[in-house]
Coordinates of C-alpha atoms in Angstrom, one line a residue:
X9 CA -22.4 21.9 -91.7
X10 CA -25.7 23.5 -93.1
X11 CA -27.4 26.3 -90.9
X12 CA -31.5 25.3 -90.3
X13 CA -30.9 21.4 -90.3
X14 CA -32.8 19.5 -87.6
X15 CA -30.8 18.1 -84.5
X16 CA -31.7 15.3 -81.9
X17 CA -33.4 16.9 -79.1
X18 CA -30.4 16.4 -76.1
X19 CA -27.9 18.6 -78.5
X20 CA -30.9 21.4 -78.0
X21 CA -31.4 20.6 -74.7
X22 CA -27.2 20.8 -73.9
X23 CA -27.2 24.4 -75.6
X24 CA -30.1 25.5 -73.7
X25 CA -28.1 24.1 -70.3
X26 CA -25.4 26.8 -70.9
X27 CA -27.8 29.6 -71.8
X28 CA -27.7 29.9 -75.8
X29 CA -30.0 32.0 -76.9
X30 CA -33.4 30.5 -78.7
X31 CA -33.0 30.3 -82.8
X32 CA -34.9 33.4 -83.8
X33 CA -36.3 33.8 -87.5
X34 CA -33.6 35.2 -90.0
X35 CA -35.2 36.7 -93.0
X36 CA -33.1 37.1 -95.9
X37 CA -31.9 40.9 -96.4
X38 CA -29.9 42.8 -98.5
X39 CA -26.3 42.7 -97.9
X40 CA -25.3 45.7 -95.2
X41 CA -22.9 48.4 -96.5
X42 CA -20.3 49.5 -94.9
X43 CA -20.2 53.3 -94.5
X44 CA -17.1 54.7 -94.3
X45 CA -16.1 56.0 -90.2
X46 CA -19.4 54.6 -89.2
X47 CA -18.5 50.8 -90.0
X48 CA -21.8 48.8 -90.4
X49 CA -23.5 50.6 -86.9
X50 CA -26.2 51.6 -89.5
X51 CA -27.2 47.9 -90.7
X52 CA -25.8 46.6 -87.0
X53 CA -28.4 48.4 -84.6
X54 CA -25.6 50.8 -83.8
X55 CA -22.6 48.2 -83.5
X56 CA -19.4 50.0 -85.1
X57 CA -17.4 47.1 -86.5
X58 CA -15.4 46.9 -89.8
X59 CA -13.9 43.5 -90.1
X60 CA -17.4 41.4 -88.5
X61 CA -20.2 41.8 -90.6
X62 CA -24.2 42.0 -89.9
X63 CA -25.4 39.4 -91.9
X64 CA -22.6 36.8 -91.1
X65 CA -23.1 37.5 -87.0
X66 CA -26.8 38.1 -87.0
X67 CA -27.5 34.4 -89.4
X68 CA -24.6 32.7 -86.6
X69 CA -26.6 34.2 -83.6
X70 CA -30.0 32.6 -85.6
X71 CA -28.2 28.7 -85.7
X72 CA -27.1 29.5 -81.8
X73 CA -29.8 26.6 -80.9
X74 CA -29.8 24.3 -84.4
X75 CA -26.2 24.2 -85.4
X76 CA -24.2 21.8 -83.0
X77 CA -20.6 23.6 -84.3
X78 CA -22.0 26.7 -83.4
X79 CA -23.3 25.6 -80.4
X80 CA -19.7 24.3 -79.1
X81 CA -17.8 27.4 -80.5
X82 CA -20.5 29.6 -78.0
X83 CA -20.1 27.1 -74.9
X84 CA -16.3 27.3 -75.2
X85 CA -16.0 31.1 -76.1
X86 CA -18.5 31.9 -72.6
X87 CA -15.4 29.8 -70.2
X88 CA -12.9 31.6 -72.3
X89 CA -14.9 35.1 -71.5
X90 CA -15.7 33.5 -68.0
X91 CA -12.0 33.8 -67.3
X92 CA -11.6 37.0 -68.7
X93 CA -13.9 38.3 -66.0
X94 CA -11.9 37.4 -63.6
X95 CA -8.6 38.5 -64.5
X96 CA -7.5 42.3 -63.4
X97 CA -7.0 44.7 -66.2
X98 CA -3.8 44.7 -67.6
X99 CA -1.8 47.6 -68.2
X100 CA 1.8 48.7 -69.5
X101 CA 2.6 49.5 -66.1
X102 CA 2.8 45.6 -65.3
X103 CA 5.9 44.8 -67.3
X104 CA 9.6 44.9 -64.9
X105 CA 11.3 46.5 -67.8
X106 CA 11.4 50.1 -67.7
X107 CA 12.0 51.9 -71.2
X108 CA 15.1 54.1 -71.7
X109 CA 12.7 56.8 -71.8
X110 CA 12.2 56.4 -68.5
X111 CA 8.2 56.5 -68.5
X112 CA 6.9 53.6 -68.2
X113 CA 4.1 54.4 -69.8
X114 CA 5.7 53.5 -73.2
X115 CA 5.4 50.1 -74.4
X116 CA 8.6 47.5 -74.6
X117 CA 8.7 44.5 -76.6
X118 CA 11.9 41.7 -77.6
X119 CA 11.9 41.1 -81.4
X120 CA 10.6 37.6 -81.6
X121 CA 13.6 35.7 -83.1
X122 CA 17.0 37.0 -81.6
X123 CA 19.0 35.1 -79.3
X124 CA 21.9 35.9 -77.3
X125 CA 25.1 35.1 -78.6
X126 CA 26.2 31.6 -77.8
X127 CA 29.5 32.7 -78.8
X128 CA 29.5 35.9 -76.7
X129 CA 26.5 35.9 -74.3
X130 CA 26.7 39.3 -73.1
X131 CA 27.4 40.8 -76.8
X132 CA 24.4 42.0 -78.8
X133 CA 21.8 39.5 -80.0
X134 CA 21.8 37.2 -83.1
X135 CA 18.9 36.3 -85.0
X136 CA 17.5 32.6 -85.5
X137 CA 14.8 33.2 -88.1
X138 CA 11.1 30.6 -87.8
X139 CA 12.7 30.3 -83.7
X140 CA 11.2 32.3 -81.2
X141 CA 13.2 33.2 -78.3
X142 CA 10.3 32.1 -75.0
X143 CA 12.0 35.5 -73.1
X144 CA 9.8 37.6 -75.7
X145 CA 6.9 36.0 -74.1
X146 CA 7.6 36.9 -70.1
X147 CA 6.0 40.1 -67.3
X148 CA 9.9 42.0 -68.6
X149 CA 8.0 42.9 -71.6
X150 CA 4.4 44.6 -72.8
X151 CA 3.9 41.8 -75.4
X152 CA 2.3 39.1 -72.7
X153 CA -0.4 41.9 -71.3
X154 CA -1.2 43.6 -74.1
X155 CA -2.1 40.5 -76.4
X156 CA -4.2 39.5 -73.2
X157 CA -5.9 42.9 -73.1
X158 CA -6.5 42.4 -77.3
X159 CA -7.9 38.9 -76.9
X160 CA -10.0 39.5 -74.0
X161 CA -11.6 42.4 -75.1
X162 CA -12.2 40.5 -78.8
X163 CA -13.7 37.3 -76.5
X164 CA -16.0 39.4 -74.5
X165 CA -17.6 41.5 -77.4
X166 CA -18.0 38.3 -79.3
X167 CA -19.5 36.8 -75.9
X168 CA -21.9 39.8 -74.9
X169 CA -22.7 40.0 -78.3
X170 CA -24.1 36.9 -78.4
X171 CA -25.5 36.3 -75.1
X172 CA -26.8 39.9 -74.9
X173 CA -25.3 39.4 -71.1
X174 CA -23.9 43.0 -69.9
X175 CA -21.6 41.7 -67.9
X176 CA -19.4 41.1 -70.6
X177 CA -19.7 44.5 -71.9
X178 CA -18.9 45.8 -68.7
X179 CA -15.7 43.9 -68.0
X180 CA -14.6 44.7 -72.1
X181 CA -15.2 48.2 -71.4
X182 CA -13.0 48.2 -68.1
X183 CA -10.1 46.7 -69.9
X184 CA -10.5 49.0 -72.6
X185 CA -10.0 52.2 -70.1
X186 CA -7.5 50.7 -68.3
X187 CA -5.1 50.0 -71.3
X188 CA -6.0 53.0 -73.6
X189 CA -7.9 55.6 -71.0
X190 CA -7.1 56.0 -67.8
X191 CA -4.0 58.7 -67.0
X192 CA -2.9 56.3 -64.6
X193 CA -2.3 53.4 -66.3
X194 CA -2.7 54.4 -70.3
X195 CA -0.3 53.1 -72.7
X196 CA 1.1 55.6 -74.3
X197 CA 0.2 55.9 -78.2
X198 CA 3.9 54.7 -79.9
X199 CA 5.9 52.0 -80.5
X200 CA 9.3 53.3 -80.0
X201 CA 10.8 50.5 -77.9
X202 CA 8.8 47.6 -79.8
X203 CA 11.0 44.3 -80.6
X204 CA 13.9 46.1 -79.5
X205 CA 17.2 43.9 -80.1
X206 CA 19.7 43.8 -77.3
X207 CA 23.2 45.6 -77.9
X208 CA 21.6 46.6 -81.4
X209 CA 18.3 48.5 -81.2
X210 CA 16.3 50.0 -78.7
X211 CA 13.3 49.7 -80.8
X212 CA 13.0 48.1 -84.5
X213 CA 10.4 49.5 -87.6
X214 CA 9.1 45.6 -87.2
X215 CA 7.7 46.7 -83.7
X216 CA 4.8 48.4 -85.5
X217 CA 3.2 44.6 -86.1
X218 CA 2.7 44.1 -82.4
X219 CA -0.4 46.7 -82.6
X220 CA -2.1 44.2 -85.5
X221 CA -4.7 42.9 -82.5
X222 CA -6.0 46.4 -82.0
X223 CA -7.7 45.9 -85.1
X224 CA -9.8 43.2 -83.2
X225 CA -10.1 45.6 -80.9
X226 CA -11.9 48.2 -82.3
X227 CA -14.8 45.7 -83.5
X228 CA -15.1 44.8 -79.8
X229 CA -15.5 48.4 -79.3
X230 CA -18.1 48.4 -81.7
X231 CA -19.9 45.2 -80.5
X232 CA -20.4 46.1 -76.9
X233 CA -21.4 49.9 -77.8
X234 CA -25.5 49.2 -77.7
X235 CA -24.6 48.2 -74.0
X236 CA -23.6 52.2 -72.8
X237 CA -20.4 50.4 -71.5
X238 CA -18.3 52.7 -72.7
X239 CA -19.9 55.6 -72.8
X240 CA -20.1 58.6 -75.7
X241 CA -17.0 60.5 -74.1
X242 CA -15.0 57.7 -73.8
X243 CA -15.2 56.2 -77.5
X244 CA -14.3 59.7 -77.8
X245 CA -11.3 59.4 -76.0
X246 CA -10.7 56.4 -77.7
X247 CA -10.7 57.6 -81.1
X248 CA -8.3 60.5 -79.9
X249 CA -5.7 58.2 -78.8
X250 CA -5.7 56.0 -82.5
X251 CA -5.4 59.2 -84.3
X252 CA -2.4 60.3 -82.1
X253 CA -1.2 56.8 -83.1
X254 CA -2.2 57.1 -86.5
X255 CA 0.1 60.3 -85.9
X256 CA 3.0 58.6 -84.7
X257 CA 2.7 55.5 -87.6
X258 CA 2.9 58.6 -90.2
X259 CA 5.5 60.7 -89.0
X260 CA 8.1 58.8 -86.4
X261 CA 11.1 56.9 -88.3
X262 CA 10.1 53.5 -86.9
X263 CA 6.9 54.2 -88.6
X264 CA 7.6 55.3 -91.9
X265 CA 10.4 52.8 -91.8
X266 CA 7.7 50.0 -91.6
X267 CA 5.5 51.9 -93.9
X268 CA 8.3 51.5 -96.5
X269 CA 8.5 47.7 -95.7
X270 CA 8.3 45.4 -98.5
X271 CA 7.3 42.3 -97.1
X272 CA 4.6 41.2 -94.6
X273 CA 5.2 44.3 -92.5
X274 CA 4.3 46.4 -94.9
X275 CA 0.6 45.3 -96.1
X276 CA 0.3 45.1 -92.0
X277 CA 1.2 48.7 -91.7
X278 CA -1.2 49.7 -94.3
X279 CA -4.2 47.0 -92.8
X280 CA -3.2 48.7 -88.9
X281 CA -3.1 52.5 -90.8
X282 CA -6.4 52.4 -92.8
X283 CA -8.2 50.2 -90.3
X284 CA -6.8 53.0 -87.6
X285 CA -7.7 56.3 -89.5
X286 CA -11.0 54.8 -90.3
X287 CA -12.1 54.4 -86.5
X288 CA -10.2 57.3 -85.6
X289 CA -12.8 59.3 -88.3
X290 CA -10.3 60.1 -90.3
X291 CA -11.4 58.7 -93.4
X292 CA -9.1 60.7 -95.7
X293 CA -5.9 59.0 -94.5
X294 CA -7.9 55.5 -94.8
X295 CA -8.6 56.5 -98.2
X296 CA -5.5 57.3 -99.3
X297 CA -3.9 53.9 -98.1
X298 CA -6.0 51.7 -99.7
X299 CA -6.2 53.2 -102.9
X300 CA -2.7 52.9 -103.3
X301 CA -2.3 49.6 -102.2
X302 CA -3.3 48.2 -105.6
X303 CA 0.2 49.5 -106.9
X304 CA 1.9 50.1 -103.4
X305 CA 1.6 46.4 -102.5
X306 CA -0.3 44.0 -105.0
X307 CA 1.6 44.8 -107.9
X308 CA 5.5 44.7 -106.2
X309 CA 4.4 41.7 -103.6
X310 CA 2.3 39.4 -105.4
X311 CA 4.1 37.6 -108.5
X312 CA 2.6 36.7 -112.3
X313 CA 1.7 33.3 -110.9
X314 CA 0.1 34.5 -107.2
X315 CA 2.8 33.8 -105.2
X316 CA 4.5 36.3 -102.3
X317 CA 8.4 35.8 -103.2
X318 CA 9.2 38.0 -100.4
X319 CA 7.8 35.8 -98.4
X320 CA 8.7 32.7 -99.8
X321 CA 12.5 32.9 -98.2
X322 CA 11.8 32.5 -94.8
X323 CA 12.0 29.2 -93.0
X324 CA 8.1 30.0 -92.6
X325 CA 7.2 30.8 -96.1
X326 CA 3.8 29.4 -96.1
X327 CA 2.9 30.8 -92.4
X328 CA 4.0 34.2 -93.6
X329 CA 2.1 33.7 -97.0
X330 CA -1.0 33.2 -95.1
X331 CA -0.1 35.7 -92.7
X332 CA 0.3 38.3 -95.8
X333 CA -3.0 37.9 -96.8
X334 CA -4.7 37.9 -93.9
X335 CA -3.6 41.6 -93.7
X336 CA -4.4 42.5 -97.1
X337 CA -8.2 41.0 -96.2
X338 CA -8.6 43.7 -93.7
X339 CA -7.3 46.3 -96.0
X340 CA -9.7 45.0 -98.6
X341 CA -11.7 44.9 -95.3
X342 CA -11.3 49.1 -95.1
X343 CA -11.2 49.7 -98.8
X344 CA -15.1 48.1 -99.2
X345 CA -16.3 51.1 -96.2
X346 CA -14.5 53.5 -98.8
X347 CA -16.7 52.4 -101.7
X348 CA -13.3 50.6 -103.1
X349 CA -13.2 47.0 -104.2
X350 CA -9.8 45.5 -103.3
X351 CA -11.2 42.0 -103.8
X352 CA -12.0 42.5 -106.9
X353 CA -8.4 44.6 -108.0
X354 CA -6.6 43.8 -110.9
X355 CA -2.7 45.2 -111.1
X356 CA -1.1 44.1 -113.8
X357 CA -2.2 40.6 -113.5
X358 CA -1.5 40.2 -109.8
X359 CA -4.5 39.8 -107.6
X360 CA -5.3 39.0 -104.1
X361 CA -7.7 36.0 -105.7
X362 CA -4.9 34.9 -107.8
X363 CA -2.5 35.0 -104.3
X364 CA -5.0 33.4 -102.6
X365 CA -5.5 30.7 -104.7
X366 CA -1.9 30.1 -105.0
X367 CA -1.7 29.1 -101.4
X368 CA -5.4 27.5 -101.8
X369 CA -4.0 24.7 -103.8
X370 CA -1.5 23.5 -101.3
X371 CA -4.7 23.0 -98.8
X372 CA -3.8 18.7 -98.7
X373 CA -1.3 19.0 -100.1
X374 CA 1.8 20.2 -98.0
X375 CA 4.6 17.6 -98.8
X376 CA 4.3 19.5 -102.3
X377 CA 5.1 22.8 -101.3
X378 CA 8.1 24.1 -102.8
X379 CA 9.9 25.9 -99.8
X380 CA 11.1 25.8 -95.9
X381 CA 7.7 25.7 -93.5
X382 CA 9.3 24.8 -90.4
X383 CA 5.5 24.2 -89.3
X384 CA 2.2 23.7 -91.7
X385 CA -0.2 26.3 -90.8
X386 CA -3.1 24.1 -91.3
X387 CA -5.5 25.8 -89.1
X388 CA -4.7 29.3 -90.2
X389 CA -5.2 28.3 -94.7
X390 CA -8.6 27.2 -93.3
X391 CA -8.8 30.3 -91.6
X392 CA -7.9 32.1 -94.4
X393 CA -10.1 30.1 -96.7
X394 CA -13.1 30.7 -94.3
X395 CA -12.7 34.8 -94.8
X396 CA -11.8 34.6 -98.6
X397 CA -15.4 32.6 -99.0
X398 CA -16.8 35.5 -97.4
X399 CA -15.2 37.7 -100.3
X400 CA -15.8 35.7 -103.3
X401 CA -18.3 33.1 -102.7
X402 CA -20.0 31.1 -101.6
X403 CA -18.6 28.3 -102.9
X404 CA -15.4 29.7 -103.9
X405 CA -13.3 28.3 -101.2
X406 CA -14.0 25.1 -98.8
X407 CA -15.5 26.5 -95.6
X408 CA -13.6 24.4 -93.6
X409 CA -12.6 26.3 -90.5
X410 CA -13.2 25.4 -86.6
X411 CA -13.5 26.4 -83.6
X412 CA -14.3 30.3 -83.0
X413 CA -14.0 31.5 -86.4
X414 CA -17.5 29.6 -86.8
X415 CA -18.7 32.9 -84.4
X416 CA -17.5 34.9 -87.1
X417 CA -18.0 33.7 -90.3
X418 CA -21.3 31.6 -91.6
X419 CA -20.2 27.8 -92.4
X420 CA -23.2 27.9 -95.5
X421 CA -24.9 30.0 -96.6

């Protein structure tokens, strides 16, 4: 789709039917900077984000009215923040499981692909890698209410973002306290008992990858803060309880145990540490992370010829490559408000454009892939594709994407 191109006048008058704002003129502008702790709220008229970026948001909000994709991404993102309003706040007091620490306060989680033992069923679990066992996904657990509190708050800053509609901002900020603020109901900042493992662990390293979607988080954060919604104090507050985390990722043995991780889990653990310390303002700890990665990660995860072989022996290997690099975008994401180009970073001949155009050149082409994907990730290469066009085009890679991601990223520039 182009951005600008004229459209028959009952598509107009369909977006003006669920209030879309008016196309407003888009001059063209340099490209905002990202500074360091303060994100882009100097080129974003105040809104701290990291990952979303002025110019691709503010030219998206411009098509609202003349780009008929953009128009069906805004109509269905307002139902999906529609019923966000009216859900209560969740909270890690909501699960029926009550950690061995006895405070409920703590979060709990089931590691996604262990099973109980047909063999002995009330022995300790075995795992069934690529399968995910459905009891991860029920009110015993965190995991249910606390991806609701992530996606809701990343659907209403999106949706008061661009219907400048306070109500949105409002309800984002209320689950914001509710999870991260309020004494009462406040998760407490650790993952100790994160995709625990009956009869074997009370709490895994892997649990640290359940906080990735607090990374969507923070740009809500910053897109609703023009609105007072959350109010100086608060985002405050807020930052206290990601450094505390930020803390707890450094210095507890799950977290140094995932920090030492040398697949997937580990370029998460660096994309959830750098984006963390960066919010949190403390940029030295940000720093620190992604200018190691280039040797940390890139160099001992990425092969001669682009590929992730760490990846590449799970029944998922193409869902986990994708998934690798989607966490080495946002630390690329954190290293660019550092002044460091991670994009751009050469070690030893591995690259994240030579990893990404490894998987690239499956896109089509999936009977040729070389190992076990139990399920293509279609939807997630384009994805993938979308963001790495952002990096290194345009042009670079097919802008294929659909669906919300075209709230986030420009189809054309």
């Amino acid at each position: 789709m182009k951005l600008g191109r004229t459209i028959p006048l009952s598509v107009l008058a369909a977006t003006a039917a669920v209030g879309i704002p008016a196309a407003a003129a888009f001059p063209s502008a340099p490209a905002a900077v990202c500074q360091g702790a303060e994100g882009y709220a100097a080129a974003f008229g105040g809104r701290r984000t990291f990952t979303l970026r002025p110019g691709e948001l503010e030219a998206i909000k411009a098509s609202l009215a003349s780009d008929p994709a953009v128009a069906q991404a805004y109509r269905a993102l307002v139902v999906q923040a529609d019923r966000a309003l009216a859900r209560k706040p969740g909270s890690v007091l909501d699960k029926r499981t009550i950690p061995i620490s006895g405070d409920r306060h703590d979060y709990v989680s089931l590691a996604p692909y262990w099973w109980p033992d047909p063999a002995n069923p009330k022995g300790p679990y075995v795992r069934r890698d690529g399968q995910v066992n459905p009891e991860r996904e029920t009110n015993r657990f965190d995991r249910v209410a606390f991806g609701r509190m992530g996606s809701d708050a990343d659907t209403l800053g999106l949706a008061y973002y661009y219907s400048g509609d306070r109500k949105y901002a409002d309800k984002a900020a209320a689950i914001v306290r509710t999870w991260f603020l309020d004494p009462a109901t406040a998760m407490n900042p650790n993952m100790n008992y994160a995709q625990a493992v009956p009869g074997r662990e009370d709490g895994r390293a892997e649990g640290v990858l359940d906080t990735s979607g607090l990374i969507a988080v923070i740009d809500a954060v910053g897109l609703i803060g023009p609105s007072g919604a959350l109010s100086a104090d608060d985002v405050k507050a807020l930052e206290s309880w990601f450094s505390r985390y930020v803390d707890w990722m450094r210095t507890s043995p799950n977290g140094k145990a995932e920090g030492a991780a040398r697949n997937n889990h580990g370029v998460w653990y660096d994309a959830q540490l750098a984006r963390f310390a960066l919010f949190a303002r403390r940029d030295d700890i940000a720093r620190r992370t992604v200018t190691a990665f280039p040797a940390a990660r890139i160099a001992k995860q990425v092969d001669a010829s682009g590929a992730l072989p760490h990846e590449l022996t799970r029944t998922r290997s193409f869902h986990y490559s994708v998934f690798t690099l989607d966490a080495a975008y946002h630390v690329a994401d954190s290293a660019a408000c550092l002044g460091t180009d991670l994009y751009g970073a050469d070690a030893n001949g591995r690259s994240l454009r030579k990893a990404t155009a490894y998987l690239a050149a499956y896109r089509g082409r999936q009977s040729e892939w070389p190992y076990k994907e139990m399920k293509w990730p279609a939807e997630a290469l384009d994805e993938l594709l979308t963001r790495a066009d952002a990096a290194w085009g345009p042009g670079a890679y097919p802008r294929a994407a659909s669906g919300e991601i075209v709230l986030r990223y420009r189809a054309a520039h």
